[in-house]
PDB file of C-alpha atoms in Angstrom:
ATOM      1  CA  UNK B   1     -13.470   1.340  21.098  1.00 92.00           C
ATOM      2  CA  UNK B   2     -13.017   2.942  17.893  1.00 95.00           C
ATOM      3  CA  UNK B   3     -13.798   1.670  14.001  1.00 97.00           C
ATOM      4  CA  UNK B   4     -11.055   2.829  11.915  1.00 97.00           C
ATOM      5  CA  UNK B   5     -11.740   2.701   8.003  1.00 97.00           C
ATOM      6  CA  UNK B   6      -9.446   2.497   4.998  1.00 94.00           C
ATOM      7  CA  UNK B   7     -11.257   2.898   1.786  1.00 93.00           C
ATOM      8  CA  UNK B   8      -8.872   2.511  -1.075  1.00 82.00           C
ATOM      9  CA  UNK B   9      -9.280   2.382  -4.926  1.00 77.00           C
ATOM     10  CA  UNK B  10      -8.985  -1.370  -4.479  1.00 80.00           C
ATOM     11  CA  UNK B  11      -9.961  -2.479  -1.166  1.00 87.00           C
ATOM     12  CA  UNK B  12     -12.019  -1.418   1.797  1.00 93.00           C
ATOM     13  CA  UNK B  13     -10.847  -2.614   5.450  1.00 94.00           C
ATOM     14  CA  UNK B  14     -12.308  -1.765   8.508  1.00 97.00           C
ATOM     15  CA  UNK B  15     -10.744  -2.571  12.339  1.00 96.00           C
ATOM     16  CA  UNK B  16     -12.116  -2.598  15.763  1.00 96.00           C
ATOM     17  CA  UNK B  17      -9.541  -0.538  17.734  1.00 93.00           C
ATOM     18  CA  UNK B  18      -8.656  -0.348  21.502  1.00 90.00           C
ATOM     19  CA  UNK B  19      -5.676   1.225  22.997  1.00 84.00           C
ATOM     20  CA  UNK B  20      -3.774   1.227  19.757  1.00 85.00           C
ATOM     21  CA  UNK B  21      -4.405  -2.181  19.060  1.00 89.00           C
ATOM     22  CA  UNK B  22      -6.625  -3.850  16.018  1.00 93.00           C
ATOM     23  CA  UNK B  23      -8.993  -6.310  18.422  1.00 94.00           C
ATOM     24  CA  UNK B  24     -10.747  -7.345  14.470  1.00 94.00           C
ATOM     25  CA  UNK B  25     -10.601  -6.414  11.083  1.00 94.00           C
ATOM     26  CA  UNK B  26     -12.487  -7.224   7.836  1.00 95.00           C
ATOM     27  CA  UNK B  27     -11.581  -6.615   4.623  1.00 92.00           C
ATOM     28  CA  UNK B  28     -13.736  -6.525   1.219  1.00 91.00           C
ATOM     29  CA  UNK B  29     -12.513  -6.080  -2.404  1.00 89.00           C
ATOM     30  CA  UNK B  30     -13.900  -2.602  -3.601  1.00 89.00           C
ATOM     31  CA  UNK B  31     -16.664  -3.703  -6.672  1.00 88.00           C
ATOM     32  CA  UNK B  32     -18.929  -2.139  -8.751  1.00 88.00           C
ATOM     33  CA  UNK B  33     -17.192   1.101  -8.365  1.00 90.00           C
ATOM     34  CA  UNK B  34     -19.493   2.964 -11.240  1.00 91.00           C
ATOM     35  CA  UNK B  35     -22.178   2.676  -8.697  1.00 94.00           C
ATOM     36  CA  UNK B  36     -22.394   4.937  -5.740  1.00 95.00           C
ATOM     37  CA  UNK B  37     -25.029   2.851  -3.974  1.00 94.00           C
ATOM     38  CA  UNK B  38     -23.095  -0.235  -4.309  1.00 94.00           C
ATOM     39  CA  UNK B  39     -20.062   1.174  -3.156  1.00 94.00           C
ATOM     40  CA  UNK B  40     -21.773   2.488  -0.038  1.00 96.00           C
ATOM     41  CA  UNK B  41     -23.462  -0.648   0.486  1.00 95.00           C
ATOM     42  CA  UNK B  42     -19.725  -2.247   0.596  1.00 95.00           C
ATOM     43  CA  UNK B  43     -18.645   0.383   3.143  1.00 95.00           C
ATOM     44  CA  UNK B  44     -21.553  -0.222   5.393  1.00 96.00           C
ATOM     45  CA  UNK B  45     -21.318  -4.161   5.312  1.00 96.00           C
ATOM     46  CA  UNK B  46     -17.744  -3.577   6.334  1.00 96.00           C
ATOM     47  CA  UNK B  47     -18.368  -1.585   9.156  1.00 97.00           C
ATOM     48  CA  UNK B  48     -21.867  -3.205  10.497  1.00 97.00           C
ATOM     49  CA  UNK B  49     -20.048  -6.571  12.079  1.00 96.00           C
ATOM     50  CA  UNK B  50     -17.908  -4.428  14.347  1.00 97.00           C
ATOM     51  CA  UNK B  51     -20.400  -2.117  15.789  1.00 96.00           C
ATOM     52  CA  UNK B  52     -21.584  -2.465  19.505  1.00 95.00           C
ATOM     53  CA  UNK B  53     -22.681   0.016  22.100  1.00 93.00           C
ATOM     54  CA  UNK B  54     -18.813   0.257  22.988  1.00 93.00           C
ATOM     55  CA  UNK B  55     -17.829   1.673  19.942  1.00 94.00           C
ATOM     56  CA  UNK B  56     -17.229   5.434  20.739  1.00 94.00           C
ATOM     57  CA  UNK B  57     -17.048   6.744  16.711  1.00 95.00           C
ATOM     58  CA  UNK B  58     -15.864   5.691  13.309  1.00 97.00           C
ATOM     59  CA  UNK B  59     -12.983   7.347  11.742  1.00 97.00           C
ATOM     60  CA  UNK B  60     -12.989   6.819   7.649  1.00 97.00           C
ATOM     61  CA  UNK B  61      -9.847   7.599   5.349  1.00 96.00           C
ATOM     62  CA  UNK B  62     -10.503   8.306   1.632  1.00 94.00           C
ATOM     63  CA  UNK B  63      -8.519   8.805  -1.403  1.00 89.00           C
ATOM     64  CA  UNK B  64      -9.587  12.193  -2.370  1.00 90.00           C
ATOM     65  CA  UNK B  65     -10.194  15.757  -1.129  1.00 92.00           C
ATOM     66  CA  UNK B  66     -12.624  16.099   1.843  1.00 95.00           C
ATOM     67  CA  UNK B  67     -14.503  18.878   3.453  1.00 96.00           C
ATOM     68  CA  UNK B  68     -13.426  17.442   6.898  1.00 94.00           C
ATOM     69  CA  UNK B  69     -15.974  19.693   8.875  1.00 93.00           C
ATOM     70  CA  UNK B  70     -19.010  18.426   7.459  1.00 95.00           C
ATOM     71  CA  UNK B  71     -17.570  15.052   6.078  1.00 96.00           C
ATOM     72  CA  UNK B  72     -18.226  15.418   2.475  1.00 97.00           C
ATOM     73  CA  UNK B  73     -15.960  13.709   0.030  1.00 96.00           C
ATOM     74  CA  UNK B  74     -15.150  15.252  -3.588  1.00 95.00           C
ATOM     75  CA  UNK B  75     -13.984  13.596  -6.766  1.00 91.00           C
ATOM     76  CA  UNK B  76     -12.495  10.098  -6.009  1.00 89.00           C
ATOM     77  CA  UNK B  77     -10.390   9.630  -8.838  1.00 78.00           C
ATOM     78  CA  UNK B  78     -10.280   5.730  -8.515  1.00 81.00           C
ATOM     79  CA  UNK B  79     -14.144   5.477  -7.583  1.00 91.00           C
ATOM     80  CA  UNK B  80     -15.895   7.277 -10.567  1.00 90.00           C
ATOM     81  CA  UNK B  81     -19.160   7.397  -8.864  1.00 94.00           C
ATOM     82  CA  UNK B  82     -17.926   9.419  -5.964  1.00 94.00           C
ATOM     83  CA  UNK B  83     -18.392  13.040  -7.180  1.00 95.00           C
ATOM     84  CA  UNK B  84     -19.986  14.619  -3.949  1.00 96.00           C
ATOM     85  CA  UNK B  85     -20.789  12.073  -1.214  1.00 96.00           C
ATOM     86  CA  UNK B  86     -22.088  13.499   2.384  1.00 97.00           C
ATOM     87  CA  UNK B  87     -20.474  10.155   4.012  1.00 97.00           C
ATOM     88  CA  UNK B  88     -20.644  11.435   7.792  1.00 97.00           C
ATOM     89  CA  UNK B  89     -24.347  12.140   7.272  1.00 97.00           C
ATOM     90  CA  UNK B  90     -24.825   8.833   5.506  1.00 97.00           C
ATOM     91  CA  UNK B  91     -22.609   6.781   8.164  1.00 97.00           C
ATOM     92  CA  UNK B  92     -24.112   8.477  10.914  1.00 97.00           C
ATOM     93  CA  UNK B  93     -27.264   7.974   9.877  1.00 97.00           C
ATOM     94  CA  UNK B  94     -26.890   4.286   9.384  1.00 97.00           C
ATOM     95  CA  UNK B  95     -24.890   3.437  12.521  1.00 97.00           C
ATOM     96  CA  UNK B  96     -25.673   6.518  15.123  1.00 96.00           C
ATOM     97  CA  UNK B  97     -22.164   7.039  15.862  1.00 96.00           C
ATOM     98  CA  UNK B  98     -20.170  10.113  15.507  1.00 96.00           C
ATOM     99  CA  UNK B  99     -18.285   9.567  11.831  1.00 97.00           C
ATOM    100  CA  UNK B 100     -15.295  11.609  11.078  1.00 97.00           C
ATOM    101  CA  UNK B 101     -13.765  11.683   7.680  1.00 97.00           C
ATOM    102  CA  UNK B 102     -10.197  12.435   6.051  1.00 95.00           C
ATOM    103  CA  UNK B 103      -7.925  11.865   3.249  1.00 93.00           C
ATOM    104  CA  UNK B 104      -6.329   8.797   3.511  1.00 91.00           C
ATOM    105  CA  UNK B 105      -2.909   9.704   3.468  1.00 93.00           C
ATOM    106  CA  UNK B 106      -3.476  12.347   5.996  1.00 94.00           C
ATOM    107  CA  UNK B 107      -4.886   9.274   8.315  1.00 94.00           C
ATOM    108  CA  UNK B 108      -1.412   6.934   7.050  1.00 93.00           C
ATOM    109  CA  UNK B 109       0.600  10.211   8.269  1.00 95.00           C
ATOM    110  CA  UNK B 110      -1.696  10.547  11.578  1.00 92.00           C
ATOM    111  CA  UNK B 111      -0.855   6.918  12.261  1.00 91.00           C
ATOM    112  CA  UNK B 112       2.507   7.038  11.720  1.00 93.00           C
ATOM    113  CA  UNK B 113       3.395   9.726  13.914  1.00 92.00           C
ATOM    114  CA  UNK B 114       0.851   8.501  16.850  1.00 88.00           C
ATOM    115  CA  UNK B 115       1.857   4.941  16.519  1.00 87.00           C
ATOM    116  CA  UNK B 116       4.782   4.524  14.036  1.00 87.00           C
ATOM    117  CA  UNK B 117       7.815   5.401  12.568  1.00 91.00           C
ATOM    118  CA  UNK B 118       7.219   9.255  12.185  1.00 93.00           C
ATOM    119  CA  UNK B 119       6.996   9.613  16.048  1.00 92.00           C
ATOM    120  CA  UNK B 120      10.482  11.141  16.530  1.00 94.00           C
ATOM    121  CA  UNK B 121       9.761  13.922  13.713  1.00 96.00           C
ATOM    122  CA  UNK B 122       8.216  17.394  13.973  1.00 96.00           C
ATOM    123  CA  UNK B 123       7.639  17.886  10.405  1.00 96.00           C
ATOM    124  CA  UNK B 124       7.733  15.137   7.481  1.00 97.00           C
ATOM    125  CA  UNK B 125       6.079  14.100   4.417  1.00 97.00           C
ATOM    126  CA  UNK B 126       4.028  10.670   4.057  1.00 97.00           C
ATOM    127  CA  UNK B 127       3.830   9.296   0.369  1.00 96.00           C
ATOM    128  CA  UNK B 128       1.590   6.386   0.027  1.00 93.00           C
ATOM    129  CA  UNK B 129       2.084   4.589  -3.323  1.00 94.00           C
ATOM    130  CA  UNK B 130      -0.428   2.153  -4.364  1.00 88.00           C
ATOM    131  CA  UNK B 131      -3.497   2.410  -6.764  1.00 83.00           C
ATOM    132  CA  UNK B 132      -2.447   6.079  -7.029  1.00 87.00           C
ATOM    133  CA  UNK B 133       0.381   8.362  -5.566  1.00 92.00           C
ATOM    134  CA  UNK B 134      -0.859  10.198  -2.155  1.00 91.00           C
ATOM    135  CA  UNK B 135       0.932  12.940  -0.201  1.00 94.00           C
ATOM    136  CA  UNK B 136       0.267  14.294   3.463  1.00 95.00           C
ATOM    137  CA  UNK B 137       2.274  16.860   4.928  1.00 96.00           C
ATOM    138  CA  UNK B 138       2.931  17.416   8.670  1.00 96.00           C
ATOM    139  CA  UNK B 139       4.389  20.744  10.014  1.00 95.00           C
ATOM    140  CA  UNK B 140       5.289  21.217  13.221  1.00 94.00           C
ATOM    141  CA  UNK B 141       3.224  18.396  14.417  1.00 92.00           C
ATOM    142  CA  UNK B 142       0.327  19.442  13.020  1.00 92.00           C
ATOM    143  CA  UNK B 143      -1.320  18.128   9.609  1.00 92.00           C
ATOM    144  CA  UNK B 144      -1.344  20.884   6.871  1.00 93.00           C
ATOM    145  CA  UNK B 145      -4.609  20.343   5.162  1.00 91.00           C
ATOM    146  CA  UNK B 146      -4.945  23.002   2.687  1.00 89.00           C
ATOM    147  CA  UNK B 147      -8.575  23.634   1.407  1.00 89.00           C
ATOM    148  CA  UNK B 148     -10.692  20.331   1.428  1.00 85.00           C
ATOM    149  CA  UNK B 149      -7.556  18.296   2.109  1.00 87.00           C
ATOM    150  CA  UNK B 150      -6.189  19.497  -1.084  1.00 87.00           C
ATOM    151  CA  UNK B 151      -2.328  20.003  -0.130  1.00 91.00           C
ATOM    152  CA  UNK B 152       0.070  17.632  -1.282  1.00 89.00           C
ATOM    153  CA  UNK B 153      -1.497  16.324  -4.640  1.00 89.00           C
ATOM    154  CA  UNK B 154       1.982  16.377  -6.091  1.00 93.00           C
ATOM    155  CA  UNK B 155       0.974  13.158  -8.223  1.00 93.00           C
ATOM    156  CA  UNK B 156      -0.793  15.426 -10.731  1.00 93.00           C
ATOM    157  CA  UNK B 157       2.603  17.540 -11.404  1.00 95.00           C
ATOM    158  CA  UNK B 158       3.257  17.085 -15.306  1.00 97.00           C
ATOM    159  CA  UNK B 159       6.229  14.576 -15.653  1.00 97.00           C
ATOM    160  CA  UNK B 160       7.289  13.340 -18.907  1.00 97.00           C
ATOM    161  CA  UNK B 161       4.639  12.588 -21.016  1.00 96.00           C
ATOM    162  CA  UNK B 162       1.958  12.116 -18.016  1.00 97.00           C
ATOM    163  CA  UNK B 163       2.211  12.905 -14.247  1.00 97.00           C
ATOM    164  CA  UNK B 164       4.085  11.960 -11.205  1.00 97.00           C
ATOM    165  CA  UNK B 165       1.367   9.370 -10.341  1.00 96.00           C
ATOM    166  CA  UNK B 166       1.032   7.918 -14.049  1.00 97.00           C
ATOM    167  CA  UNK B 167       4.792   6.470 -13.330  1.00 97.00           C
ATOM    168  CA  UNK B 168       5.064   5.989  -9.505  1.00 97.00           C
ATOM    169  CA  UNK B 169       1.759   4.159  -9.021  1.00 95.00           C
ATOM    170  CA  UNK B 170       0.030   1.128 -10.370  1.00 93.00           C
ATOM    171  CA  UNK B 171      -0.555   2.582 -13.747  1.00 94.00           C
ATOM    172  CA  UNK B 172       3.387   2.277 -14.435  1.00 97.00           C
ATOM    173  CA  UNK B 173       2.930  -1.691 -14.176  1.00 96.00           C
ATOM    174  CA  UNK B 174       0.320  -1.538 -17.023  1.00 94.00           C
ATOM    175  CA  UNK B 175       2.979  -0.105 -19.110  1.00 93.00           C
ATOM    176  CA  UNK B 176       4.814  -3.477 -18.452  1.00 94.00           C
ATOM    177  CA  UNK B 177       1.451  -5.382 -19.042  1.00 94.00           C
ATOM    178  CA  UNK B 178       1.926  -6.843 -15.730  1.00 95.00           C
ATOM    179  CA  UNK B 179       1.016  -5.862 -11.973  1.00 95.00           C
ATOM    180  CA  UNK B 180       3.306  -4.935  -9.052  1.00 96.00           C
ATOM    181  CA  UNK B 181       2.433  -7.927  -6.994  1.00 94.00           C
ATOM    182  CA  UNK B 182       3.250 -10.146  -9.854  1.00 97.00           C
ATOM    183  CA  UNK B 183       6.452  -8.086 -10.178  1.00 96.00           C
ATOM    184  CA  UNK B 184       7.097  -8.647  -6.560  1.00 97.00           C
ATOM    185  CA  UNK B 185       6.796 -12.548  -6.703  1.00 97.00           C
ATOM    186  CA  UNK B 186       9.059 -12.679  -9.738  1.00 97.00           C
ATOM    187  CA  UNK B 187      11.722 -10.237  -8.085  1.00 97.00           C
ATOM    188  CA  UNK B 188      11.634 -12.502  -5.221  1.00 97.00           C
ATOM    189  CA  UNK B 189      12.458 -15.462  -7.569  1.00 97.00           C
ATOM    190  CA  UNK B 190      15.424 -13.481  -8.847  1.00 96.00           C
ATOM    191  CA  UNK B 191      13.819 -13.168 -12.589  1.00 97.00           C
ATOM    192  CA  UNK B 192      15.794 -10.333 -14.325  1.00 97.00           C
ATOM    193  CA  UNK B 193      13.193  -8.718 -15.984  1.00 96.00           C
ATOM    194  CA  UNK B 194      11.348  -8.260 -12.775  1.00 97.00           C
ATOM    195  CA  UNK B 195      14.341  -6.617 -11.454  1.00 97.00           C
ATOM    196  CA  UNK B 196      14.974  -4.437 -14.275  1.00 97.00           C
ATOM    197  CA  UNK B 197      11.340  -2.929 -13.951  1.00 97.00           C
ATOM    198  CA  UNK B 198      11.648  -2.301 -10.338  1.00 98.00           C
ATOM    199  CA  UNK B 199      14.769  -0.353 -10.859  1.00 98.00           C
ATOM    200  CA  UNK B 200      12.962   1.943 -13.653  1.00 98.00           C
ATOM    201  CA  UNK B 201      10.359   2.062 -10.955  1.00 98.00           C
ATOM    202  CA  UNK B 202      12.763   3.160  -8.463  1.00 98.00           C
ATOM    203  CA  UNK B 203      14.041   6.173 -11.011  1.00 98.00           C
ATOM    204  CA  UNK B 204      10.630   7.697 -11.220  1.00 98.00           C
ATOM    205  CA  UNK B 205       9.951   7.577  -7.579  1.00 98.00           C
ATOM    206  CA  UNK B 206      13.188   9.239  -6.871  1.00 97.00           C
ATOM    207  CA  UNK B 207      12.040  12.012  -8.755  1.00 97.00           C
ATOM    208  CA  UNK B 208       8.624  12.129  -6.698  1.00 98.00           C
ATOM    209  CA  UNK B 209      11.251  12.405  -3.790  1.00 97.00           C
ATOM    210  CA  UNK B 210      13.110  14.990  -5.365  1.00 97.00           C
ATOM    211  CA  UNK B 211       9.704  17.254  -5.849  1.00 97.00           C
ATOM    212  CA  UNK B 212       8.767  16.819  -2.219  1.00 97.00           C
ATOM    213  CA  UNK B 213      12.527  17.702  -0.930  1.00 96.00           C
ATOM    214  CA  UNK B 214      12.347  20.978  -3.173  1.00 96.00           C
ATOM    215  CA  UNK B 215       8.949  21.922  -2.256  1.00 95.00           C
ATOM    216  CA  UNK B 216       9.151  20.861   1.716  1.00 95.00           C
ATOM    217  CA  UNK B 217      12.515  20.114   3.115  1.00 95.00           C
ATOM    218  CA  UNK B 218      11.190  17.943   5.701  1.00 96.00           C
ATOM    219  CA  UNK B 219      13.039  16.089   8.404  1.00 97.00           C
ATOM    220  CA  UNK B 220      11.693  12.921   6.873  1.00 97.00           C
ATOM    221  CA  UNK B 221      10.115  10.998   4.164  1.00 97.00           C
ATOM    222  CA  UNK B 222       7.978   8.408   4.764  1.00 96.00           C
ATOM    223  CA  UNK B 223       7.272   5.727   2.290  1.00 96.00           C
ATOM    224  CA  UNK B 224       3.831   3.605   2.357  1.00 93.00           C
ATOM    225  CA  UNK B 225       1.206   1.947   0.428  1.00 89.00           C
ATOM    226  CA  UNK B 226       1.124  -1.470  -1.117  1.00 89.00           C
ATOM    227  CA  UNK B 227       3.681  -0.916  -3.720  1.00 95.00           C
ATOM    228  CA  UNK B 228       6.152  -0.051  -0.911  1.00 95.00           C
ATOM    229  CA  UNK B 229       6.360  -3.645   0.139  1.00 93.00           C
ATOM    230  CA  UNK B 230       8.846  -3.917  -2.885  1.00 96.00           C
ATOM    231  CA  UNK B 231      11.106  -1.454  -1.322  1.00 97.00           C
ATOM    232  CA  UNK B 232      14.384  -3.627  -1.058  1.00 96.00           C
ATOM    233  CA  UNK B 233      13.798  -4.002  -5.260  1.00 98.00           C
ATOM    234  CA  UNK B 234      13.680  -0.229  -6.064  1.00 98.00           C
ATOM    235  CA  UNK B 235      15.169   1.441  -3.040  1.00 97.00           C
ATOM    236  CA  UNK B 236      19.138   1.498  -4.632  1.00 97.00           C
ATOM    237  CA  UNK B 237      17.832   3.039  -7.924  1.00 97.00           C
ATOM    238  CA  UNK B 238      15.384   5.352  -6.198  1.00 97.00           C
ATOM    239  CA  UNK B 239      18.517   6.904  -4.245  1.00 96.00           C
ATOM    240  CA  UNK B 240      20.375   7.015  -7.408  1.00 97.00           C
ATOM    241  CA  UNK B 241      17.761   9.340  -9.306  1.00 96.00           C
ATOM    242  CA  UNK B 242      18.334  11.642  -6.421  1.00 96.00           C
ATOM    243  CA  UNK B 243      22.196  12.119  -7.290  1.00 94.00           C
ATOM    244  CA  UNK B 244      21.550  15.353  -9.236  1.00 95.00           C
ATOM    245  CA  UNK B 245      19.739  16.939  -6.277  1.00 96.00           C
ATOM    246  CA  UNK B 246      20.857  20.680  -6.135  1.00 96.00           C
ATOM    247  CA  UNK B 247      21.279  20.847  -2.318  1.00 96.00           C
ATOM    248  CA  UNK B 248      23.375  17.631  -1.234  1.00 93.00           C
ATOM    249  CA  UNK B 249      23.685  18.738   2.329  1.00 94.00           C
ATOM    250  CA  UNK B 250      20.141  18.952   2.795  1.00 93.00           C
ATOM    251  CA  UNK B 251      19.797  15.527   0.879  1.00 92.00           C
ATOM    252  CA  UNK B 252      22.003  14.129   3.684  1.00 93.00           C
ATOM    253  CA  UNK B 253      19.977  15.522   6.742  1.00 94.00           C
ATOM    254  CA  UNK B 254      16.551  14.031   5.195  1.00 95.00           C
ATOM    255  CA  UNK B 255      15.583  10.841   6.476  1.00 95.00           C
ATOM    256  CA  UNK B 256      13.891   8.154   3.999  1.00 95.00           C
ATOM    257  CA  UNK B 257      11.978   5.668   6.042  1.00 94.00           C
ATOM    258  CA  UNK B 258      10.427   2.564   4.759  1.00 93.00           C
ATOM    259  CA  UNK B 259       7.005   2.647   6.821  1.00 90.00           C
ATOM    260  CA  UNK B 260       6.443  -1.287   8.522  1.00 86.00           C
ATOM    261  CA  UNK B 261       3.794  -0.333  10.906  1.00 82.00           C
ATOM    262  CA  UNK B 262       1.211  -3.024  10.749  1.00 82.00           C
ATOM    263  CA  UNK B 263      -2.549  -1.928  10.073  1.00 89.00           C
ATOM    264  CA  UNK B 264      -1.280   1.962   9.984  1.00 90.00           C
ATOM    265  CA  UNK B 265      -4.305   3.149   7.991  1.00 89.00           C
ATOM    266  CA  UNK B 266      -6.820   1.581  10.434  1.00 94.00           C
ATOM    267  CA  UNK B 267      -5.187   3.355  13.341  1.00 94.00           C
ATOM    268  CA  UNK B 268      -4.764   6.458  11.720  1.00 93.00           C
ATOM    269  CA  UNK B 269      -8.203   6.487  10.845  1.00 95.00           C
ATOM    270  CA  UNK B 270      -9.335   5.722  14.438  1.00 94.00           C
ATOM    271  CA  UNK B 271      -7.429   8.480  15.695  1.00 91.00           C
ATOM    272  CA  UNK B 272      -9.482  10.856  13.783  1.00 93.00           C
ATOM    273  CA  UNK B 273     -12.528   9.921  15.854  1.00 91.00           C
ATOM    274  CA  UNK B 274     -10.797  11.921  19.268  1.00 73.00           C
ATOM    275  CA  UNK B 275      -8.756  14.416  18.051  1.00 48.00           C
ATOM    276  CA  UNK B 276      -8.853  14.978  14.091  1.00 40.00           C
ATOM    277  CA  UNK B 277      -5.540  16.339  13.845  1.00 38.00           C
ATOM    278  CA  UNK B 278      -1.876  15.695  15.713  1.00 38.00           C
ATOM    279  CA  UNK B 279      -1.293  16.783  18.747  1.00 35.00           C
TER     280      UNK B 279
END
């Protein structure tokens, strides 16, 4: 058995995994993000109930750049206290199990390639939209990490008066004095204002996809993350904003897929333990 952990900017989840199935999972809301000790205590508290002699290792995805070889996490944007954290060392000393650390969106891509919608593709880009905007790149069935998992950080590309992430993640909904969750429920009730905001969001996300297509020309783009749960409300405007893409023949060949694989972040994190890379 393996423990997979997904550290997000909002929540921490851990799951006990065997044979590609999540046997048990625990989730806590991440609090006191300005305290490194407090956040580490929360991570330990989520993992600890799952640890047993049968557990072979722990894989953890984090929303930032990572020195994969040494398991050191740097500069987590949505957790201000995490500047340089020797996470592998800390967790191995705590649990006496091998620990493997990677970027959370890389884990999402890894999980989808092994267990989900990306299995048919040799090269694809995974995009996760939630608290932030994250991207993972798979080329010829292998994750392309760059230095310290720094490849694919397209969210920081300049866009309008901010950057792509600002208009394509949870911060976009702050502009409208609401949250993605509230707008999702309002859209389900057919409220015009909510539907209009989702269309506006789709326009911005379509521009993100154009950047991905120009940069990587992948076989597929996989959309995941909490905001993607509202996919049907922004899908149309997302595609409309891509109408001016310069290479229509390429656009026709690229498949845009909404990830629906349950617990994919945990499965991807757990997959770090035996392989640390796509095979």
